[in-house]
Short mmCIF file of C-alpha atoms in Angstrom, two decimals:
data_model
loop_
_atom_site.label_atom_id
_atom_site.label_comp_id
_atom_site.label_asym_id
_atom_site.label_seq_id
_atom_site.Cartn_x
_atom_site.Cartn_y
_atom_site.Cartn_z
CA MET A 30 95.37 -64.43 44.96
CA LYS A 31 99.12 -64.55 45.47
CA ILE A 32 100.56 -62.18 48.07
CA ASP A 33 104.16 -61.26 48.79
CA ILE A 34 105.06 -58.65 51.45
CA ASP A 35 108.55 -57.18 51.79
CA GLU A 36 109.68 -55.17 54.81
CA ILE A 37 111.75 -52.39 53.24
CA SER A 38 112.24 -50.71 56.62
CA PRO A 39 110.48 -50.72 60.01
CA VAL A 40 108.03 -48.16 58.61
CA GLN A 41 107.85 -49.17 54.94
CA ARG A 42 106.28 -52.16 53.21
CA LYS A 43 106.03 -53.37 49.63
CA ILE A 44 103.16 -55.65 48.69
CA ARG A 45 103.04 -57.65 45.46
CA ILE A 46 99.67 -59.07 44.53
CA GLU A 47 98.79 -61.35 41.61
CA LEU A 48 95.12 -61.91 40.82
CA PRO A 49 94.04 -65.02 38.88
CA ALA A 50 92.60 -64.76 35.38
CA GLU A 51 89.16 -65.76 36.68
CA THR A 52 89.02 -62.73 38.98
CA VAL A 53 90.11 -60.44 36.16
CA ALA A 54 87.53 -61.88 33.76
CA SER A 55 84.77 -61.58 36.35
CA GLU A 56 85.57 -57.92 36.96
CA PHE A 57 85.61 -57.17 33.23
CA SER A 58 82.23 -58.89 32.86
CA ARG A 59 80.78 -56.86 35.70
CA ALA A 60 82.16 -53.64 34.25
CA TYR A 61 80.74 -54.27 30.78
CA GLU A 62 77.35 -55.30 32.17
CA ASP A 63 77.21 -52.09 34.14
CA LEU A 64 78.27 -50.11 31.06
CA ARG A 65 75.65 -51.83 28.88
CA ARG A 66 72.90 -50.67 31.24
CA ARG A 67 74.18 -47.08 31.34
CA VAL A 68 74.95 -46.21 27.71
CA ARG A 69 73.00 -46.18 24.45
CA VAL A 70 74.71 -47.24 21.23
CA ARG A 71 73.19 -46.28 17.87
CA GLY A 72 71.73 -49.28 16.08
CA PHE A 73 71.05 -51.28 19.25
CA ARG A 74 68.23 -51.30 21.73
CA ALA A 75 68.95 -50.01 25.22
CA GLY A 76 70.96 -52.58 27.16
CA LYS A 77 71.48 -54.84 24.13
CA ALA A 78 74.77 -53.59 22.66
CA PRO A 79 77.21 -56.52 22.22
CA ARG A 80 80.31 -56.59 24.38
CA GLY A 81 82.56 -56.43 21.33
CA VAL A 82 80.96 -53.18 20.22
CA LEU A 83 81.24 -51.71 23.70
CA ARG A 84 84.91 -52.78 23.85
CA GLY A 85 85.62 -50.98 20.59
CA ILE A 86 84.09 -47.75 21.86
CA TYR A 87 84.83 -47.80 25.59
CA GLY A 88 87.66 -50.35 25.91
CA ASP A 89 90.29 -48.01 27.35
CA GLU A 90 87.82 -46.48 29.82
CA VAL A 91 86.65 -49.89 31.02
CA ARG A 92 90.22 -51.15 31.35
CA GLY A 93 91.08 -48.19 33.56
CA GLN A 94 88.02 -48.73 35.74
CA VAL A 95 88.74 -52.44 36.10
CA ARG A 96 92.38 -51.79 36.97
CA SER A 97 91.40 -49.30 39.68
CA GLN A 98 88.73 -51.61 41.08
CA LEU A 99 91.00 -54.65 41.20
CA VAL A 100 93.80 -52.72 42.91
CA GLU A 101 91.50 -51.02 45.43
CA GLU A 102 89.57 -54.14 46.44
CA SER A 103 92.49 -56.58 46.64
CA LEU A 104 94.86 -54.15 48.34
CA GLY A 105 92.22 -53.15 50.88
CA GLU A 106 91.51 -56.81 51.61
CA VAL A 107 95.19 -57.63 52.18
CA ILE A 108 95.74 -54.57 54.40
CA LYS A 109 92.76 -55.52 56.54
CA GLU A 110 93.68 -59.19 56.80
CA ARG A 111 97.32 -58.49 57.69
CA GLY A 112 96.44 -55.71 60.15
CA LEU A 113 98.69 -53.16 58.48
CA GLN A 114 98.34 -49.61 59.83
CA ILE A 115 99.00 -47.51 56.73
CA VAL A 116 99.99 -43.87 57.22
CA SER A 117 100.80 -42.83 53.64
CA ARG A 118 99.20 -42.97 50.22
CA PRO A 119 100.31 -46.19 48.46
CA GLU A 120 102.56 -45.83 45.43
CA ILE A 121 101.11 -48.25 42.88
CA GLU A 122 102.86 -49.93 39.96
CA THR A 123 100.79 -52.19 37.72
CA ASN A 124 101.58 -54.64 34.95
CA ASP A 125 99.56 -54.73 31.74
CA LEU A 126 95.91 -55.61 32.25
CA VAL A 127 94.61 -58.10 29.69
CA GLU A 128 91.17 -59.71 29.67
CA GLY A 129 91.37 -63.39 30.53
CA SER A 130 94.93 -63.17 31.91
CA PRO A 131 96.31 -62.85 35.44
CA PHE A 132 96.93 -59.31 36.67
CA SER A 133 99.69 -58.27 39.07
CA PHE A 134 100.69 -55.03 40.74
CA SER A 135 102.80 -53.74 43.63
CA ALA A 136 102.15 -51.12 46.29
CA VAL A 137 104.70 -49.33 48.47
CA PHE A 138 103.53 -47.47 51.55
CA GLU A 139 104.48 -46.45 55.07
CA VAL A 140 103.10 -48.04 58.23
CA LYS A 141 103.23 -47.31 61.92
CA PRO A 142 106.42 -48.77 63.39
CA PRO A 143 106.46 -51.58 65.95
CA ILE A 144 106.80 -49.96 69.37
CA GLU A 145 107.64 -51.65 72.65
CA VAL A 146 106.91 -49.43 75.63
CA LYS A 147 108.20 -50.46 79.03
CA ASP A 148 108.15 -48.95 82.51
CA TYR A 149 105.65 -46.25 81.61
CA LEU A 150 103.97 -46.43 85.01
CA GLY A 151 105.67 -44.51 87.82
CA ILE A 152 107.66 -42.14 85.58
CA GLU A 153 109.69 -39.71 87.69
CA VAL A 154 108.95 -36.03 87.08
CA GLU A 155 109.72 -32.81 88.92
CA LYS A 156 107.18 -30.21 89.97
CA VAL A 157 108.58 -26.79 90.77
CA LYS A 158 107.22 -25.26 93.98
CA LEU A 159 105.52 -22.02 92.87
CA PHE A 160 103.06 -19.70 94.55
CA VAL A 161 100.85 -16.84 93.48
CA THR A 162 102.37 -13.64 94.84
CA ASP A 163 100.74 -10.40 95.97
CA ASP A 164 102.45 -8.65 93.05
CA GLN A 165 100.76 -11.04 90.60
CA VAL A 166 97.35 -10.42 92.18
CA ASN A 167 97.91 -6.66 92.01
CA GLU A 168 99.03 -6.90 88.38
CA ALA A 169 95.89 -8.88 87.48
CA LEU A 170 93.81 -6.27 89.29
CA ARG A 171 95.57 -3.52 87.33
CA ARG A 172 94.81 -5.30 84.04
CA LEU A 173 91.16 -5.56 85.06
CA GLN A 174 91.19 -1.84 85.81
CA GLU A 175 92.75 -1.14 82.39
CA SER A 176 90.11 -3.22 80.64
CA HIS A 177 87.38 -0.98 82.08
CA ALA A 178 89.10 2.31 81.35
CA ARG A 179 87.13 4.91 79.41
CA LEU A 180 88.28 7.59 76.99
CA GLU A 181 87.27 11.19 77.65
CA PRO A 182 87.98 14.33 75.60
CA VAL A 183 90.86 16.44 76.86
CA GLY A 184 89.32 19.74 77.90
CA ASP A 185 92.26 21.70 79.25
CA ARG A 186 94.62 21.65 76.23
CA THR A 187 94.78 21.30 72.45
CA ILE A 188 98.35 19.96 72.12
CA VAL A 189 98.97 16.22 71.65
CA HIS A 190 100.93 14.52 74.47
CA ARG A 191 102.39 11.05 74.69
CA GLY A 192 99.74 8.63 75.93
CA ASP A 193 96.88 10.54 74.28
CA PHE A 194 94.36 8.86 72.03
CA VAL A 195 93.84 10.95 68.90
CA ALA A 196 91.57 10.86 65.87
CA LEU A 197 93.40 12.27 62.87
CA ASP A 198 93.25 12.66 59.11
CA PHE A 199 96.45 12.07 57.18
CA GLU A 200 97.71 11.81 53.63
CA GLY A 201 101.22 10.68 52.80
CA SER A 202 103.39 11.21 49.75
CA ILE A 203 106.80 10.15 48.51
CA ALA A 204 108.56 12.85 46.51
CA GLY A 205 105.19 14.55 46.11
CA LYS A 206 103.36 11.45 44.88
CA PRO A 207 100.67 9.67 46.97
CA PHE A 208 101.03 5.96 47.64
CA GLN A 209 98.59 3.13 48.28
CA GLY A 210 97.42 2.96 51.90
CA GLY A 211 98.89 6.35 52.67
CA LYS A 212 95.59 8.13 53.34
CA GLY A 213 93.21 7.87 56.28
CA GLU A 214 90.35 9.77 57.90
CA ASN A 215 89.41 9.72 61.59
CA TYR A 216 92.23 7.26 62.16
CA PHE A 217 92.26 6.44 65.87
CA LEU A 218 95.71 6.13 67.38
CA GLU A 219 97.25 5.80 70.84
CA ILE A 220 100.38 7.93 70.86
CA GLY A 221 103.20 5.75 72.09
CA GLY A 222 101.09 2.59 71.97
CA GLY A 223 103.06 1.04 69.11
CA GLN A 224 100.04 0.75 66.83
CA ALA A 225 101.72 2.78 64.07
CA LEU A 226 105.35 3.29 63.08
CA PRO A 227 107.12 4.73 66.17
CA GLN A 228 108.59 7.57 64.08
CA PHE A 229 105.07 8.55 62.98
CA GLU A 230 103.71 8.52 66.52
CA GLU A 231 106.64 10.63 67.75
CA ALA A 232 106.03 13.17 64.99
CA VAL A 233 102.39 13.60 66.06
CA ILE A 234 103.42 14.65 69.58
CA GLY A 235 103.16 18.43 69.85
CA LEU A 236 100.63 18.90 67.04
CA ILE A 237 97.71 21.23 67.74
CA GLN A 238 94.14 19.99 67.47
CA GLY A 239 92.35 21.29 64.35
CA MET A 240 95.46 22.89 62.85
CA PRO A 241 96.82 21.34 59.58
CA ALA A 242 100.45 20.30 59.90
CA GLN A 243 103.22 18.68 57.88
CA ILE A 244 105.35 15.93 59.39
CA HIS A 245 108.35 14.11 57.94
CA VAL A 246 108.89 10.40 58.65
CA ALA A 247 111.93 8.34 57.60
CA TYR A 248 110.91 4.69 57.20
CA PRO A 249 113.51 2.09 58.27
CA GLU A 250 115.32 -0.04 55.70
CA ASN A 251 113.76 -3.26 57.03
CA TYR A 252 110.16 -1.99 56.96
CA SER A 253 107.78 -4.74 55.77
CA ASN A 254 106.24 -2.58 53.01
CA LYS A 255 108.98 -2.49 50.37
CA GLU A 256 107.41 0.57 48.71
CA LEU A 257 108.15 2.58 51.87
CA ALA A 258 111.27 0.84 53.20
CA GLY A 259 114.21 3.21 53.53
CA LYS A 260 112.33 6.19 52.09
CA PRO A 261 111.40 9.61 53.51
CA VAL A 262 107.64 10.19 53.56
CA ASP A 263 105.82 13.51 54.00
CA PHE A 264 102.41 13.53 55.71
CA SER A 265 99.73 16.20 55.78
CA VAL A 266 98.04 15.71 59.16
CA VAL A 267 95.08 17.20 60.99
CA VAL A 268 94.33 16.12 64.56
CA ARG A 269 90.53 16.07 64.88
CA GLU A 270 90.15 14.93 68.47
CA ILE A 271 92.29 14.33 71.55
CA LYS A 272 91.19 11.97 74.30
CA LYS A 273 92.80 10.62 77.44
CA LYS A 274 92.38 7.33 79.25
CA VAL A 275 90.54 7.57 82.55
CA LEU A 276 90.92 4.59 84.90
CA PRO A 277 88.17 3.71 87.38
CA GLU A 278 89.00 3.82 91.06
CA ILE A 279 89.86 0.41 92.51
CA ASP A 280 87.50 0.20 95.47
CA ASP A 281 84.49 -1.76 96.69
CA ASP A 282 82.27 -0.19 94.03
CA PHE A 283 84.70 -1.32 91.33
CA ALA A 284 84.62 -4.85 92.77
CA LYS A 285 80.81 -4.87 92.67
CA ASP A 286 80.53 -3.38 89.16
CA HIS A 287 83.32 -5.23 87.38
CA GLY A 288 84.37 -8.15 89.54
CA GLU A 289 80.97 -9.47 90.62
CA CYS A 290 82.18 -9.42 94.20
CA GLY A 291 80.86 -7.75 97.34
CA SER A 292 84.07 -5.96 98.22
CA LEU A 293 87.59 -5.23 97.01
CA ALA A 294 88.97 -7.80 99.45
CA GLU A 295 86.62 -10.43 98.04
CA LEU A 296 87.69 -9.51 94.49
CA GLY A 297 91.35 -9.91 95.47
CA THR A 298 90.62 -13.36 96.87
CA ALA A 299 88.73 -14.35 93.71
CA ILE A 300 91.65 -13.21 91.55
CA GLN A 301 94.10 -15.17 93.69
CA VAL A 302 92.00 -18.35 93.37
CA ARG A 303 91.81 -17.88 89.58
CA LEU A 304 95.56 -17.38 89.30
CA GLU A 305 96.21 -20.42 91.47
CA ASN A 306 93.97 -22.53 89.23
CA GLU A 307 95.78 -21.21 86.15
CA LEU A 308 99.14 -21.95 87.75
CA LYS A 309 98.00 -25.46 88.61
CA GLN A 310 96.89 -26.05 85.02
CA ILE A 311 100.21 -24.78 83.66
CA GLN A 312 102.13 -27.06 86.01
CA GLN A 313 99.95 -30.01 85.01
CA GLU A 314 100.82 -29.40 81.36
CA GLU A 315 104.51 -29.08 82.22
CA LEU A 316 104.41 -32.43 84.05
CA LYS A 317 102.72 -34.07 81.06
CA GLU A 318 105.41 -32.63 78.81
CA GLN A 319 108.05 -34.17 81.07
CA ILE A 320 106.29 -37.53 80.85
CA VAL A 321 106.27 -37.34 77.05
CA GLY A 322 109.95 -36.44 77.08
CA ARG A 323 110.80 -39.41 79.33
CA LEU A 324 108.84 -41.76 77.06
CA ILE A 325 110.65 -40.54 73.94
CA GLN A 326 114.04 -40.87 75.66
CA ALA A 327 113.28 -44.42 76.81
CA CYS A 328 111.89 -45.70 73.50
CA SER A 329 113.93 -45.22 70.36
CA PHE A 330 112.19 -45.63 67.00
CA ALA A 331 111.97 -43.88 63.65
CA PRO A 332 108.62 -42.19 63.05
CA PRO A 333 107.13 -42.60 59.56
CA PRO A 334 108.35 -39.74 57.31
CA ALA A 335 104.84 -39.30 55.89
CA MET A 336 103.41 -38.56 59.35
CA VAL A 337 106.23 -36.12 60.12
CA GLU A 338 105.71 -34.38 56.77
CA ARG A 339 101.95 -34.02 57.34
CA GLN A 340 102.49 -32.57 60.81
CA THR A 341 105.19 -30.23 59.50
CA ARG A 342 102.81 -28.92 56.82
CA TYR A 343 100.14 -28.39 59.46
CA LEU A 344 102.52 -26.42 61.68
CA MET A 345 103.73 -24.36 58.69
CA GLU A 346 100.17 -23.50 57.67
CA ARG A 347 99.33 -22.44 61.21
CA TYR A 348 102.55 -20.40 61.40
CA GLN A 349 101.74 -18.56 58.17
CA ASN A 350 98.04 -18.10 59.00
CA GLN A 351 99.04 -16.39 62.23
CA GLY A 352 101.14 -13.95 60.25
CA LEU A 353 104.33 -15.04 61.99
CA GLY A 354 106.26 -15.44 58.73
CA GLN A 355 106.02 -11.81 57.62
CA GLY A 356 108.69 -10.24 59.77
CA GLY A 357 111.52 -7.95 58.77
CA SER A 358 115.19 -8.60 58.22
CA GLY A 359 115.63 -10.24 61.62
CA SER A 360 113.03 -12.92 61.01
CA PRO A 361 114.12 -16.45 60.05
CA SER A 362 113.62 -17.56 56.45
CA LEU A 363 110.85 -19.97 55.53
CA GLU A 364 113.49 -22.68 55.04
CA GLU A 365 114.86 -22.12 58.56
CA THR A 366 111.36 -21.98 60.00
CA ARG A 367 110.38 -25.21 58.26
CA LYS A 368 113.48 -26.96 59.59
CA ASN A 369 112.67 -25.89 63.14
CA LEU A 370 109.03 -26.87 62.79
CA GLU A 371 110.02 -30.23 61.32
CA GLU A 372 111.88 -31.06 64.55
CA ARG A 373 108.82 -30.12 66.56
CA ALA A 374 106.61 -32.15 64.24
CA ARG A 375 108.87 -35.20 64.63
CA ARG A 376 108.59 -34.99 68.41
CA GLN A 377 104.82 -34.61 68.24
CA VAL A 378 104.52 -37.68 66.00
CA GLU A 379 106.74 -39.70 68.34
CA ALA A 380 104.60 -38.64 71.29
CA THR A 381 101.39 -39.52 69.45
CA LEU A 382 102.59 -43.01 68.55
CA LEU A 383 103.94 -43.75 72.03
CA VAL A 384 100.83 -42.56 73.86
CA GLU A 385 98.63 -44.36 71.34
CA LYS A 386 100.49 -47.60 72.08
CA ILE A 387 100.02 -47.14 75.82
CA SER A 388 96.31 -46.46 75.34
CA GLU A 389 96.05 -49.80 73.51
CA LEU A 390 97.95 -51.65 76.25
CA GLU A 391 95.76 -50.10 78.96
CA ASN A 392 92.50 -50.37 76.97
CA ILE A 393 91.87 -46.63 77.29
CA GLU A 394 88.95 -45.67 75.08
CA ILE A 395 86.50 -42.85 74.43
CA SER A 396 82.84 -43.72 73.89
CA ASP A 397 80.61 -42.30 71.14
CA LYS A 398 78.61 -40.56 73.85
CA GLU A 399 81.72 -38.80 75.17
CA VAL A 400 82.68 -37.68 71.66
CA GLN A 401 79.20 -36.28 71.09
CA GLU A 402 79.25 -34.46 74.43
CA ARG A 403 82.58 -32.85 73.53
CA ILE A 404 81.19 -31.78 70.15
CA GLU A 405 78.16 -30.19 71.82
CA ASN A 406 80.48 -28.27 74.15
CA LEU A 407 82.52 -27.06 71.18
CA VAL A 408 79.37 -26.01 69.34
CA ARG A 409 78.10 -24.05 72.35
CA ALA A 410 81.45 -22.31 72.70
CA ALA A 411 81.61 -21.44 69.01
CA GLY A 412 78.97 -18.70 69.17
CA ASP A 413 78.25 -17.40 65.67
CA ARG A 414 80.34 -20.22 64.18
CA ALA A 415 78.21 -22.94 65.80
CA LYS A 416 76.70 -24.15 62.52
CA THR A 417 80.11 -24.38 60.83
CA VAL A 418 81.58 -26.30 63.77
CA ARG A 419 78.66 -28.74 63.86
CA GLU A 420 78.97 -29.37 60.12
CA ALA A 421 82.71 -29.97 60.48
CA TYR A 422 82.18 -32.63 63.15
CA SER A 423 79.48 -34.33 61.11
CA ARG A 424 82.30 -35.74 58.96
CA PRO A 425 83.58 -39.14 60.18
CA GLU A 426 87.25 -38.25 59.74
CA THR A 427 86.86 -35.12 61.88
CA ARG A 428 85.13 -37.09 64.62
CA ASP A 429 87.89 -39.70 64.45
CA ASP A 430 90.53 -36.99 64.89
CA LEU A 431 88.63 -35.63 67.90
CA ARG A 432 88.34 -39.09 69.42
CA ALA A 433 92.08 -39.68 68.93
CA GLN A 434 92.88 -36.40 70.69
CA MET A 435 90.56 -37.28 73.57
CA VAL A 436 92.20 -40.71 73.94
CA PHE A 437 95.61 -39.00 73.90
CA ASP A 438 94.56 -36.58 76.66
CA ARG A 439 92.98 -39.31 78.78
CA THR A 440 96.07 -41.49 78.47
CA LEU A 441 98.38 -38.66 79.52
CA ASN A 442 96.15 -38.00 82.54
CA PHE A 443 96.34 -41.74 83.30
CA LEU A 444 100.15 -41.59 83.22
CA LEU A 445 100.25 -38.40 85.30
CA GLU A 446 98.07 -39.95 88.01
CA ARG A 447 100.60 -42.78 88.31
CA ALA A 448 103.76 -40.71 87.97
CA LEU A 449 106.23 -40.19 90.81
CA ILE A 450 106.15 -36.44 91.33
CA LYS A 451 109.05 -34.84 93.17
CA VAL A 452 108.42 -31.28 94.41
CA VAL A 453 111.52 -29.08 94.10
CA ASP A 454 112.26 -25.46 94.99
CA ALA A 455 112.24 -23.00 92.13
CA PRO A 456 115.59 -21.51 91.11
CA ALA A 457 115.87 -17.82 91.93
CA THR A 458 115.74 -16.90 88.25
CA LYS A 459 112.47 -18.79 87.83
CA VAL A 460 110.91 -17.11 90.82
CA ASP A 461 111.89 -13.69 89.45
CA GLU A 462 110.57 -14.62 86.03
CA GLN A 463 107.28 -15.80 87.51
CA GLY A 464 106.88 -12.51 89.39
CA LYS A 465 107.43 -10.51 86.21
CA LYS A 466 104.90 -12.53 84.20
CA GLY A 467 102.09 -12.12 86.69
#
């Protein structure tokens, strides 16, 4: 076998392979022997059809099978022997395949680039000095109170107020004609909660429970439903029920019932500890992000376009699945979104390759046992989807992806443990922002 490898670029290779006539003839013989055992030809006993007859009937099919087999086996052998880390599907060009003659082909593909990482131990990063404030604890306590609120019928009035929760029947029409999705019964709505079009919620304020009413709503020009955008819509509405939110008292009983604590003071302490742990985790991730940024700045290389394209497609699919690409006139176009996500994908690929290289240099590995333990944790956390998750991780490629992610995380932790962390005071704007976030 003759082999010629050209380096088109740091991330692209072209391999030319020529196989001797003997190899070609042997593969044709194997293919016809296999065919002879599988097919029946009229006039011949099973397995006894001459090769010439089989060639006349199945010649093109056999030639295609032999071509594929020769390319797959020889290319795989060369890639393994030369230690090439392919990251794209090879583009194959073949010459004519003739029995008893040499066969040659070429393959162009992308590979991981050569990366030289230096001075990755002791990277300097900055950790902002932040604390959990009393306001943040109180805000978390308020959210806990909100989560245990109950809805009770309003007994002292029949008129809808802002902040009420109403059950209503409605039927909309445009110029007297109903439209799809314009009818509902016992539709539950928080007035002023932003669940429906703000103009609709405003129009419901002041309606009387049980009394049919007509409201007029002008839909904005940039409304997502083009059938309604910019049009006036008339609704026949009946408010069936009015309820109000009742918050539980924040006291020791609340702490016992909803916070699993003996007193309100103990609940406040538990919330503070939880927020501090969350803050610590956020800061750890920020430090890791700084480390990745320093690595990318210090090591310049071109990531393989195929890897960037795959990651971009993944980010685009996630973006669209989350419904983030369905906004109104102010939303970026898909082309703009893809361009922005492509930059993020490029950075993620660079980070992956750099951290992967460091993991190799430091012999950082994840055992099969650790992978299986992580899978079991994921299965337990999946609840009703446990069976689906287990089936997904039964596939070797999925397990390999999980192992790669675990190696990436362990390597970043390794780098963080050896980083030079400088604690700095938070700018006033960051302190204010932290207080608002809770």
